[in-house]
CSV table of C-alpha atoms (C1' of nucleotides) in Angstrom, one decimal:
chain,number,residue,atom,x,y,z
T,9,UNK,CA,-52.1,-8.9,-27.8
T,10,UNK,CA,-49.9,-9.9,-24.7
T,11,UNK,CA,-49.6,-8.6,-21.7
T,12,UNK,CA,-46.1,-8.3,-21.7
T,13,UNK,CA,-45.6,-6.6,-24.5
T,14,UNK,CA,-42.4,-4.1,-23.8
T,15,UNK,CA,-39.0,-5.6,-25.7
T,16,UNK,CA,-36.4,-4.5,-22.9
T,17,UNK,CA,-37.5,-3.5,-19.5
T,18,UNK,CA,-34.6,-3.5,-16.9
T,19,UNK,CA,-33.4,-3.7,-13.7
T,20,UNK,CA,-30.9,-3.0,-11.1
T,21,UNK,CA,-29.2,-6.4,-11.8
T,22,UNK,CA,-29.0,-5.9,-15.6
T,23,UNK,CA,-27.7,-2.6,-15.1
T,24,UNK,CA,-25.0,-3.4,-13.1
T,25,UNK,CA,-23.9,-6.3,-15.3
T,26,UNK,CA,-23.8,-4.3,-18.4
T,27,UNK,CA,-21.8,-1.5,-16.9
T,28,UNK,CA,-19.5,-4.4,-15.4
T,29,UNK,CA,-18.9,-5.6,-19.0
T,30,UNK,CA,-18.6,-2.1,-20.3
T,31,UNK,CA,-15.9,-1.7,-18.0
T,32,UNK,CA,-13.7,-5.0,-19.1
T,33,UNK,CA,-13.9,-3.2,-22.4
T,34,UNK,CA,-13.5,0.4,-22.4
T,35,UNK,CA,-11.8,0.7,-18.7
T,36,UNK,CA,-13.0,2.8,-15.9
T,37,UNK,CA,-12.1,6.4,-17.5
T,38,UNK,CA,-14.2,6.0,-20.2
T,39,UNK,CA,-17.0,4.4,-18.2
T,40,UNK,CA,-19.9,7.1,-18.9
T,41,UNK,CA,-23.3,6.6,-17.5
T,42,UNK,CA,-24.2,7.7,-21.4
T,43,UNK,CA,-22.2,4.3,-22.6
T,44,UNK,CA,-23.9,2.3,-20.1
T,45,UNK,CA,-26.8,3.8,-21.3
T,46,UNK,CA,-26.4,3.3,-25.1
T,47,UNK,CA,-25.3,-0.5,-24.3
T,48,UNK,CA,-29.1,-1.0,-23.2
T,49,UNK,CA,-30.1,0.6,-25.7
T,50,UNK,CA,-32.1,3.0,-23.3
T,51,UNK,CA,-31.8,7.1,-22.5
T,52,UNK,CA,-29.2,8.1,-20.0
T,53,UNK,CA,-31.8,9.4,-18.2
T,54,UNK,CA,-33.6,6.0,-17.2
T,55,UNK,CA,-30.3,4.8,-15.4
T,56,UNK,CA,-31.3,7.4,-12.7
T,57,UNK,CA,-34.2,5.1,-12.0
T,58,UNK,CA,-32.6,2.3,-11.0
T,59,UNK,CA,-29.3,4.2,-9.6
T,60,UNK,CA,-29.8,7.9,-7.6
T,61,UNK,CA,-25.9,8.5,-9.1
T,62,UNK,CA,-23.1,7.0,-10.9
T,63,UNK,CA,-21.0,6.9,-7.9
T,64,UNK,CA,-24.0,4.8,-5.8
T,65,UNK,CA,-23.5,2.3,-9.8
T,66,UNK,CA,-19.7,2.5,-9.3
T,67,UNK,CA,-20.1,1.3,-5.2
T,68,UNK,CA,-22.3,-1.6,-6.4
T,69,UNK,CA,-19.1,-2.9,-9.0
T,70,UNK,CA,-17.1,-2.2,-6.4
T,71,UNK,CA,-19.2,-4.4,-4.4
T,72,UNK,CA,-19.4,-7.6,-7.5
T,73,UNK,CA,-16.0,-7.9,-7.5
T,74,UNK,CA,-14.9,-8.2,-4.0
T,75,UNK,CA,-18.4,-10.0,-3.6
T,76,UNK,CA,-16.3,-12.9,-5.2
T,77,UNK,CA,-13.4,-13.3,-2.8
T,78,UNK,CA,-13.3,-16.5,-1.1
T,79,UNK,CA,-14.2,-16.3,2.9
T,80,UNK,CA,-12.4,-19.9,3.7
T,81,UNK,CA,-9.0,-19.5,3.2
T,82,UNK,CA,-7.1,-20.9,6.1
T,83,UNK,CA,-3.9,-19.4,5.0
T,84,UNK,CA,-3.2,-15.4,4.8
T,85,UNK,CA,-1.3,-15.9,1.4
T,86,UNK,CA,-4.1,-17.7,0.1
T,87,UNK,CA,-6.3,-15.1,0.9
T,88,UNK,CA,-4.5,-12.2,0.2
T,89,UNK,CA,-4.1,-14.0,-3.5
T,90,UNK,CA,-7.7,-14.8,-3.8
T,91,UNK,CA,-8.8,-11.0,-3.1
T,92,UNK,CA,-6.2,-9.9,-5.9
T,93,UNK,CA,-7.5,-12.2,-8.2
T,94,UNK,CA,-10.6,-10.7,-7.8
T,95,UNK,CA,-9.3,-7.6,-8.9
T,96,UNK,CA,-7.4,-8.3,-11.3
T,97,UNK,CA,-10.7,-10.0,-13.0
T,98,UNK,CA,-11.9,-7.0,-14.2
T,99,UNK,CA,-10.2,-3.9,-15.6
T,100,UNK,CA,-9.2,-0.9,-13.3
T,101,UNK,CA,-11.0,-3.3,-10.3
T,102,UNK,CA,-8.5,-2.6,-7.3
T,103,UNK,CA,-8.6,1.3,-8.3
T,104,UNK,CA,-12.6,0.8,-8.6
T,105,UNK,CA,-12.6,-0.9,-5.1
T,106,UNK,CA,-9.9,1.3,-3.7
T,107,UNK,CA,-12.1,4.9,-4.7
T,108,UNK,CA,-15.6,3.7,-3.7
T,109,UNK,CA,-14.3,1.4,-0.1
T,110,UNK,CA,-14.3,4.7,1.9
T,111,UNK,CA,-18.2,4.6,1.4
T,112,UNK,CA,-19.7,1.5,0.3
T,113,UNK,CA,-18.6,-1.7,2.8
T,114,UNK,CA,-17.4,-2.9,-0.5
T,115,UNK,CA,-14.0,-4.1,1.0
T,116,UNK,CA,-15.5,-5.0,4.5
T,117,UNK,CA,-16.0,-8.7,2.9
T,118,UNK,CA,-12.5,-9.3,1.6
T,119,UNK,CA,-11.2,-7.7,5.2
T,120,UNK,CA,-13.3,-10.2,7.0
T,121,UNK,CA,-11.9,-12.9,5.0
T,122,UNK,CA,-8.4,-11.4,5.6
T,123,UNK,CA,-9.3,-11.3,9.5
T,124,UNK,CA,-10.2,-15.4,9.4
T,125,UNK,CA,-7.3,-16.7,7.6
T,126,UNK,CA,-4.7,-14.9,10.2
T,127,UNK,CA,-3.7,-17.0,12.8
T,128,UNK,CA,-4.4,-14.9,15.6
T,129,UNK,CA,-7.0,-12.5,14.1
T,130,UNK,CA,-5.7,-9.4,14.5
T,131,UNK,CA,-7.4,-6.7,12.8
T,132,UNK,CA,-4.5,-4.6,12.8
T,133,UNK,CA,-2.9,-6.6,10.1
T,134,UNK,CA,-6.0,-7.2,8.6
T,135,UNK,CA,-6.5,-3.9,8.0
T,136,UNK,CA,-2.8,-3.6,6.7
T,137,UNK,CA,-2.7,-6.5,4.3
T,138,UNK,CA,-5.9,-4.8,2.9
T,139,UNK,CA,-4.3,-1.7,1.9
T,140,UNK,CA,-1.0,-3.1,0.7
T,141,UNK,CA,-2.8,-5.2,-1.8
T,142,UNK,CA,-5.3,-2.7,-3.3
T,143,UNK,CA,-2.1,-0.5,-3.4
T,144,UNK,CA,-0.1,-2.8,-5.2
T,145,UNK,CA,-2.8,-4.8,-7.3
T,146,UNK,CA,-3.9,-1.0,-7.7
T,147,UNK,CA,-0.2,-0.1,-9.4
T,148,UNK,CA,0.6,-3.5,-11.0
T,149,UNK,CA,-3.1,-3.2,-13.1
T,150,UNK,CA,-2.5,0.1,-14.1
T,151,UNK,CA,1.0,-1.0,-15.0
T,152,UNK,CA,-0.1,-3.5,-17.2
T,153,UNK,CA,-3.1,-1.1,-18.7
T,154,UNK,CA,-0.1,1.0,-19.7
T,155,UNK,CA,2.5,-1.4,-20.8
T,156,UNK,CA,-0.5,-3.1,-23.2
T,157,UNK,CA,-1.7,0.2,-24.7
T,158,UNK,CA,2.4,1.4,-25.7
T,159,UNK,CA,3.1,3.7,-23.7
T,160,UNK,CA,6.7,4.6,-23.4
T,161,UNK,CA,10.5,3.3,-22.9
T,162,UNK,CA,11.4,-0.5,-22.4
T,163,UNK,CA,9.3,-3.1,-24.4
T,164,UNK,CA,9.9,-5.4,-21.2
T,165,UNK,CA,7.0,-6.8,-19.1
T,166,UNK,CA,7.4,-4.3,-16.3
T,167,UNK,CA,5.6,-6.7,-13.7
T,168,UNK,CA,8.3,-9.0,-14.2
T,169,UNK,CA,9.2,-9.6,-10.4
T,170,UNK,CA,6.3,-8.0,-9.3
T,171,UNK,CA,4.6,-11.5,-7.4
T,172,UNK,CA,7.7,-11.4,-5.4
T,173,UNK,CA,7.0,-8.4,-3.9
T,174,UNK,CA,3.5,-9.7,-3.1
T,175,UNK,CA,4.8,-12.7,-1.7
T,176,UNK,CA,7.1,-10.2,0.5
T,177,UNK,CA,4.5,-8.1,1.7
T,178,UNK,CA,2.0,-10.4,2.2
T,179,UNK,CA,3.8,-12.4,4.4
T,180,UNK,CA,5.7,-10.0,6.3
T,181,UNK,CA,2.9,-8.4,7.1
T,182,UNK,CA,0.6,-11.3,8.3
T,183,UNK,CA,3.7,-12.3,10.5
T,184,UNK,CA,5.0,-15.1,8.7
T,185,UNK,CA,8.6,-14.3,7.5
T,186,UNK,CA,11.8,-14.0,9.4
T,187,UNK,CA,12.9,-10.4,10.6
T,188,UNK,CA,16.0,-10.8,9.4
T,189,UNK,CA,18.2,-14.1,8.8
T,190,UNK,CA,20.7,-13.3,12.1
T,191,UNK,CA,23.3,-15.8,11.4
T,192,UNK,CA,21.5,-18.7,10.2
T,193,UNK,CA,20.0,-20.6,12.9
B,21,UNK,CA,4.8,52.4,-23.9
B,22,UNK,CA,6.5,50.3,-21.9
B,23,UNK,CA,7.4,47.4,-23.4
B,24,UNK,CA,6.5,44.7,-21.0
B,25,UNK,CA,2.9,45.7,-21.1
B,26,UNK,CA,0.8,42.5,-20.6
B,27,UNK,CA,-0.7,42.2,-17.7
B,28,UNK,CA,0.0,38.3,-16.6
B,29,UNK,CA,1.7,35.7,-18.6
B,30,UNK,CA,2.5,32.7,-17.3
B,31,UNK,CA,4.6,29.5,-17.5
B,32,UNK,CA,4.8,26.0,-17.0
B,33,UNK,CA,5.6,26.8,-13.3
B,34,UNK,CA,2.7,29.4,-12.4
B,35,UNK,CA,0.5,27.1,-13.9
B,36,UNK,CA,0.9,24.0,-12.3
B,37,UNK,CA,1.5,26.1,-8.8
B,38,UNK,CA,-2.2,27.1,-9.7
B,39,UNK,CA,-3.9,23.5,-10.0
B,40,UNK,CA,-2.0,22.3,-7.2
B,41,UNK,CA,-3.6,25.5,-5.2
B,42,UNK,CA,-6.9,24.6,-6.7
B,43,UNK,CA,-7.1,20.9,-5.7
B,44,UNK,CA,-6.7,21.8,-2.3
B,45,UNK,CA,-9.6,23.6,-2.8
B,46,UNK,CA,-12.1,21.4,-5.1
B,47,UNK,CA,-10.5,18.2,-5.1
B,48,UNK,CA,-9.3,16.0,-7.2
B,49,UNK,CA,-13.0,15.2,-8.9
B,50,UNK,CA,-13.1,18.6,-10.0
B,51,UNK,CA,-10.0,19.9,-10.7
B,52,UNK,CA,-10.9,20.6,-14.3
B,53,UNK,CA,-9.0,22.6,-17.2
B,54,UNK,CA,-11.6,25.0,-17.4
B,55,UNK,CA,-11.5,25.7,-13.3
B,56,UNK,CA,-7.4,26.3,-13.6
B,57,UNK,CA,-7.9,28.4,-16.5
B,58,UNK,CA,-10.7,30.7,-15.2
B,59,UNK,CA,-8.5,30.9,-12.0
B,60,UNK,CA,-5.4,32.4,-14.5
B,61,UNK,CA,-7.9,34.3,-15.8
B,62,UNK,CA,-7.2,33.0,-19.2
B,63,UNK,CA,-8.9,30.9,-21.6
B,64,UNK,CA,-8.9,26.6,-21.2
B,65,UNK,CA,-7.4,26.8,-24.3
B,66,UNK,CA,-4.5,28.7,-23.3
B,67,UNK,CA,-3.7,25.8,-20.8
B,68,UNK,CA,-2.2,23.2,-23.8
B,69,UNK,CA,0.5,25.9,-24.6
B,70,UNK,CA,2.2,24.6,-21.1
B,71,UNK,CA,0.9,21.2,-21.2
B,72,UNK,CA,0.0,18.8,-24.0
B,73,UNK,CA,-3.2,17.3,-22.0
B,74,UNK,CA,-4.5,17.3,-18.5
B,75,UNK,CA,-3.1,13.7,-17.7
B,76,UNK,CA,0.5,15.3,-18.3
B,77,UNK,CA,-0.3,18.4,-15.8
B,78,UNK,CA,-1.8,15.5,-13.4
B,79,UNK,CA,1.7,13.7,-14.2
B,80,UNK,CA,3.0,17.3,-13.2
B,81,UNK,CA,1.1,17.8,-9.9
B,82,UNK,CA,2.2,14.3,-8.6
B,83,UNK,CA,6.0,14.9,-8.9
B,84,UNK,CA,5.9,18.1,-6.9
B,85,UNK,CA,4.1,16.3,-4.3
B,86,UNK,CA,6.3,13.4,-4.2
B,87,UNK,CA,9.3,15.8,-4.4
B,88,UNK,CA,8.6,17.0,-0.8
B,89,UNK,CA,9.8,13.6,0.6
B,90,UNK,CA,13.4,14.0,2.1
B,91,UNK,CA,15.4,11.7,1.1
B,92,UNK,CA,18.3,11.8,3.9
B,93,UNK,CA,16.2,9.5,6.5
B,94,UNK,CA,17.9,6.7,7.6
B,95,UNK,CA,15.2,4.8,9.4
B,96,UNK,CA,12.4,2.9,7.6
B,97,UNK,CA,9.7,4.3,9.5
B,98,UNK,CA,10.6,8.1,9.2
B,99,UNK,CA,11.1,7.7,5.6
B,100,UNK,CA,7.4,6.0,5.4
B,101,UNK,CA,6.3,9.0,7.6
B,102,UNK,CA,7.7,11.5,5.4
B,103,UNK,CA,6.0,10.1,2.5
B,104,UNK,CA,3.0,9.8,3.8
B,105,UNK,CA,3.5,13.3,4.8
B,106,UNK,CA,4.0,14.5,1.5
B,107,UNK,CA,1.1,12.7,0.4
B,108,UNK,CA,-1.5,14.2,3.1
B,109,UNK,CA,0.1,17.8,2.5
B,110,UNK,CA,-2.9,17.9,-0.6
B,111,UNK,CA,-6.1,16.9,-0.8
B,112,UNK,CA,-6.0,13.8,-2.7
B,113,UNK,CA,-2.4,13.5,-2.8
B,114,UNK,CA,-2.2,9.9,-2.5
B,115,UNK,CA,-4.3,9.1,-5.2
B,116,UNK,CA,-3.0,11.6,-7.4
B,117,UNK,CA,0.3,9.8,-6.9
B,118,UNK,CA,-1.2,6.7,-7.0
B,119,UNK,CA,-2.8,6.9,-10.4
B,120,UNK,CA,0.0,9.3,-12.5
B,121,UNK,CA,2.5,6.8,-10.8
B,122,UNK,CA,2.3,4.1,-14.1
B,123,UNK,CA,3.9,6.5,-16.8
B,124,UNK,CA,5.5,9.0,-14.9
B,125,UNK,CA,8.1,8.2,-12.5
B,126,UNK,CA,6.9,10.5,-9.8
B,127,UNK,CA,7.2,7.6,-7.2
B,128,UNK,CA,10.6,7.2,-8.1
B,129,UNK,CA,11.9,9.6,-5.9
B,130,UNK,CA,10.1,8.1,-2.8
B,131,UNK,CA,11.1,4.8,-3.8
B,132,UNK,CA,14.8,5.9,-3.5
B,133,UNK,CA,14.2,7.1,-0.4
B,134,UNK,CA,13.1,4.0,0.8
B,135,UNK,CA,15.4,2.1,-0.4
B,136,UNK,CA,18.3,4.0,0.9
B,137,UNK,CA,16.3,4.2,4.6
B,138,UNK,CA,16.4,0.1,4.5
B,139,UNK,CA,19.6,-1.5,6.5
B,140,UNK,CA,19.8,-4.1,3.6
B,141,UNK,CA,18.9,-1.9,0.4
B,142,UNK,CA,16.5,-4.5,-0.7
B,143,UNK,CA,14.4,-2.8,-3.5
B,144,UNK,CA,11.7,-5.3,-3.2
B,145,UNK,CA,11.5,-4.6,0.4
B,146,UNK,CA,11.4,-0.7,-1.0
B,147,UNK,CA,8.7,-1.7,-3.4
B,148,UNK,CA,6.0,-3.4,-1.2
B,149,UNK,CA,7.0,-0.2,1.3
B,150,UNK,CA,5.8,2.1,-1.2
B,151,UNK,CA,2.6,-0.2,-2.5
B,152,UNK,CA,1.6,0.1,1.1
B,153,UNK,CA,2.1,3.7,1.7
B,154,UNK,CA,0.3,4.5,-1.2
B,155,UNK,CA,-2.9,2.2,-0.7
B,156,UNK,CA,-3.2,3.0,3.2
B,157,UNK,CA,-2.9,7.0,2.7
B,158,UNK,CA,-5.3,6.8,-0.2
B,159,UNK,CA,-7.7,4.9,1.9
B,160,UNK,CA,-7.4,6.9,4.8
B,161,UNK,CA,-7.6,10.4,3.1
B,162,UNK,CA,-10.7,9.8,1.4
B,163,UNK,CA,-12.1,8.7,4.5
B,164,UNK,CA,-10.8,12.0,6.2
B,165,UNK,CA,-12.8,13.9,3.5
B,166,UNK,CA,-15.7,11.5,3.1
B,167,UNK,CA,-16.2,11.9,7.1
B,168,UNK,CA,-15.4,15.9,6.8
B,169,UNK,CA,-18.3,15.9,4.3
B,170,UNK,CA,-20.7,14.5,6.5
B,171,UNK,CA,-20.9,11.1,4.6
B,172,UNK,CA,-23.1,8.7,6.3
B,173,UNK,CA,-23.1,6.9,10.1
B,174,UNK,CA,-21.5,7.2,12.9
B,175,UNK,CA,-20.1,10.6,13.5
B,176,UNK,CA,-16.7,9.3,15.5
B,177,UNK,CA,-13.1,9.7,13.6
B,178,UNK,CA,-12.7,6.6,11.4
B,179,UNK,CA,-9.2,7.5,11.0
B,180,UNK,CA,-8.6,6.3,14.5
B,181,UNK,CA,-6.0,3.2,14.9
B,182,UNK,CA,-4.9,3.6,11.6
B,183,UNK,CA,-1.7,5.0,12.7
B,184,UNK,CA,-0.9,1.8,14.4
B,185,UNK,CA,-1.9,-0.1,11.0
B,186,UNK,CA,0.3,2.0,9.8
B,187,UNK,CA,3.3,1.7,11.9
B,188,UNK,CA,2.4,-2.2,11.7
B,189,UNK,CA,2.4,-2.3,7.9
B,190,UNK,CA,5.7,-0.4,7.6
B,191,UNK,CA,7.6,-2.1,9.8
B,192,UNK,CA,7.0,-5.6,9.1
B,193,UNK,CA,7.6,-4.9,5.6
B,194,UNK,CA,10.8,-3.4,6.7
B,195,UNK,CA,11.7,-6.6,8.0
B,196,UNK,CA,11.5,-5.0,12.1
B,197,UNK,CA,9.0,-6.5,13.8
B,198,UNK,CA,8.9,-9.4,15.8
B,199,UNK,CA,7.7,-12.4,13.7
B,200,UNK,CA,5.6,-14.6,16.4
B,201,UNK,CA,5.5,-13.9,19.7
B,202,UNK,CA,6.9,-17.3,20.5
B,203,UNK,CA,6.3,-17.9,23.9
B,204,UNK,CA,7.8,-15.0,25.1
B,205,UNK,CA,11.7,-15.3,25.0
Z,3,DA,C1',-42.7,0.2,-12.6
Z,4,DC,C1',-39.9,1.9,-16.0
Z,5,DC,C1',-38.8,4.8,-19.7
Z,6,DT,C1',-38.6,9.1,-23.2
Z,7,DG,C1',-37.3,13.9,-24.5
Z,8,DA,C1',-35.6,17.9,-23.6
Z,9,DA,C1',-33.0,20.8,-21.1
Z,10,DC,C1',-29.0,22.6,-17.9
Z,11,DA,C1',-24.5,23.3,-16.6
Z,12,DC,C1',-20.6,21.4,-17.5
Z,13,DC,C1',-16.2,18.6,-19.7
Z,14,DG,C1',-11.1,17.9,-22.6
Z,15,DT,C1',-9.1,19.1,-26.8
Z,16,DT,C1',-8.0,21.2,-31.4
Z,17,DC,C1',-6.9,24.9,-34.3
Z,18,DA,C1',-6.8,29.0,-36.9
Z,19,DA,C1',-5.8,33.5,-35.8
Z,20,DG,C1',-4.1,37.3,-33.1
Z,21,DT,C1',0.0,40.0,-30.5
J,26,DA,C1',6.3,33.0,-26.9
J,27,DC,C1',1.8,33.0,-25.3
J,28,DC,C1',-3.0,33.8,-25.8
J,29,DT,C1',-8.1,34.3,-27.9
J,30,DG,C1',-12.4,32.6,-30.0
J,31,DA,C1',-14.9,29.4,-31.8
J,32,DA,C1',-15.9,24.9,-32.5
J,33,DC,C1',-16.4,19.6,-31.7
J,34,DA,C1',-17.7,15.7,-29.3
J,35,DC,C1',-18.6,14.7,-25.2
J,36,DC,C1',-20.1,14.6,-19.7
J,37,DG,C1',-23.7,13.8,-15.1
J,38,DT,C1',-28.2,15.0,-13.6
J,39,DT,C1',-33.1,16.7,-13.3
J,40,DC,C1',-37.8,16.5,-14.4
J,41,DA,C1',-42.1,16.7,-16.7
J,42,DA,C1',-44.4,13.5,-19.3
J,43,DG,C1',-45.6,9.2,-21.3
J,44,DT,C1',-47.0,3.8,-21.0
DNA sequence: ACCTGAACACCGTTCAAGT
DNA sequence: ACCTGAACACCGTTCAAGT
């Protein structure tokens, strides 16, 4: 006798959370729009109401998780840690971001953030420390993915050493380290 | 009554020469089994005798793109060229490297050949060279296509001034660029 | 405004069986 | 050694129709 009588009625917002769970769990290969759709407990078909394609679903992820970067760092290593961070917070999130930033401005906000925390603002390096960290965060998570589910060889924690190279890239290319140590002034 | 009388059998070879013909042509997305097959005119089924699943042929396609890559450069930057090279010579090559590069040790070779360009051999410095090259040609090859496709916007190249992001990225990793500007000594 | 039901044109993979 | 044929358990997407 109420008005509002249906159980579950959804929206844009629910949809996206759920597939952003689903993802945590079953990783972006098995990430089906049927999945999503069973995890609501609804048709495949009513995803296409709130989403025109799985790909326009996939941007908006891609758009959560850099959403969550923080824009005040001051320093570029901070940044650049805060924006893998964000990735690594969900499974397969820098090669989520990576495949769906040509479109969607999904990684326009953690570039801006990248752009503020350099001391001069170049958007040259901006740019550049973008794609070395969704390349790295990109192989480190998939490394990890692989090292967790057995995949071959060495038992060994192959990111062992792995923050180093970060730390070396990072800072290299926001303009921070010395060239080279030329004696040792 | 010959005996050699079937038509076309193939191997491991003519078979991956084929998908790495056809993902120049479809892309990555949809490169499927059953595409390569009906291209060999044989059944999907057939495929498995040469390869024990699609990620292993993937695995496949990624180390004879990477193997392009000479190894003999001695300067950082021609080296980075050369892979980057390798990876633009087919559609989607950087991401195919980029994602079979976990389990298989297509990158391998590359990363060699970065190492050996370096003056000081430093493999972490060879590391973050590769993380970059991989992340910047994936970004800017999808946005070649995305663009080619007629995506969305402005209609000008957005793959201008990425060479100088790249030239920027690769060299201050290497450990060549100018750290500050420092007045101007 | 949001969802169902049914259909369409696909997938990767397995496996017995053929030659 | 290499392939067929048939099957299994899936895909993304569309669209009329329901409420």
């Amino acid at each position: 006798m109420s008005p509002d009588r249906n159980p579950t009625r959804h929206d844009r917002d629910s949809v996206a959370r759920a597939a952003l769970a689903l993802l945590d769990e079953v990783g972006l290969p098995d990430l089906s729009m049927r999945r999503i759709a069973a995890r609501l407990e609804v048709q495949p078909s009513a995803l296409y109401w709130h989403f025109a394609s799985k790909q326009l679903l996939l941007a908006e992820l891609a758009d959560r998780i850099t959403a969550r970067v923080p824009i005040a760092e001051s320093d570029p290593v901070a940044c650049a840690r805060g924006i893998r961070d964000a990735l690594l917070a969900h499974r397969d999130g820098a090669e989520l971001v990576l495949s769906t930033s040509a479109l969607g401005l999904g990684s326009a906000h953690a570039e801006r953030a990248l752009l503020r925390s350099l001391p001069e603002q170049n958007p040259e390096r901006a740019a550049a420390l973008l794609h070395f960290i969704l390349g790295h965060t990109a192989l480190v998570q998939q490394r990890m993915h692989a090292h967790s589910h057995g995949a071959a060889s060495g038992d060994d924690d192959p990111t062992a050493g792995l923050d180093r190279v970060f730390d070396l890239g990072v800072t290299a290319i926001a303009g921070l380290s010395a060239t080279r140590p030329r004696a040792r002034a």
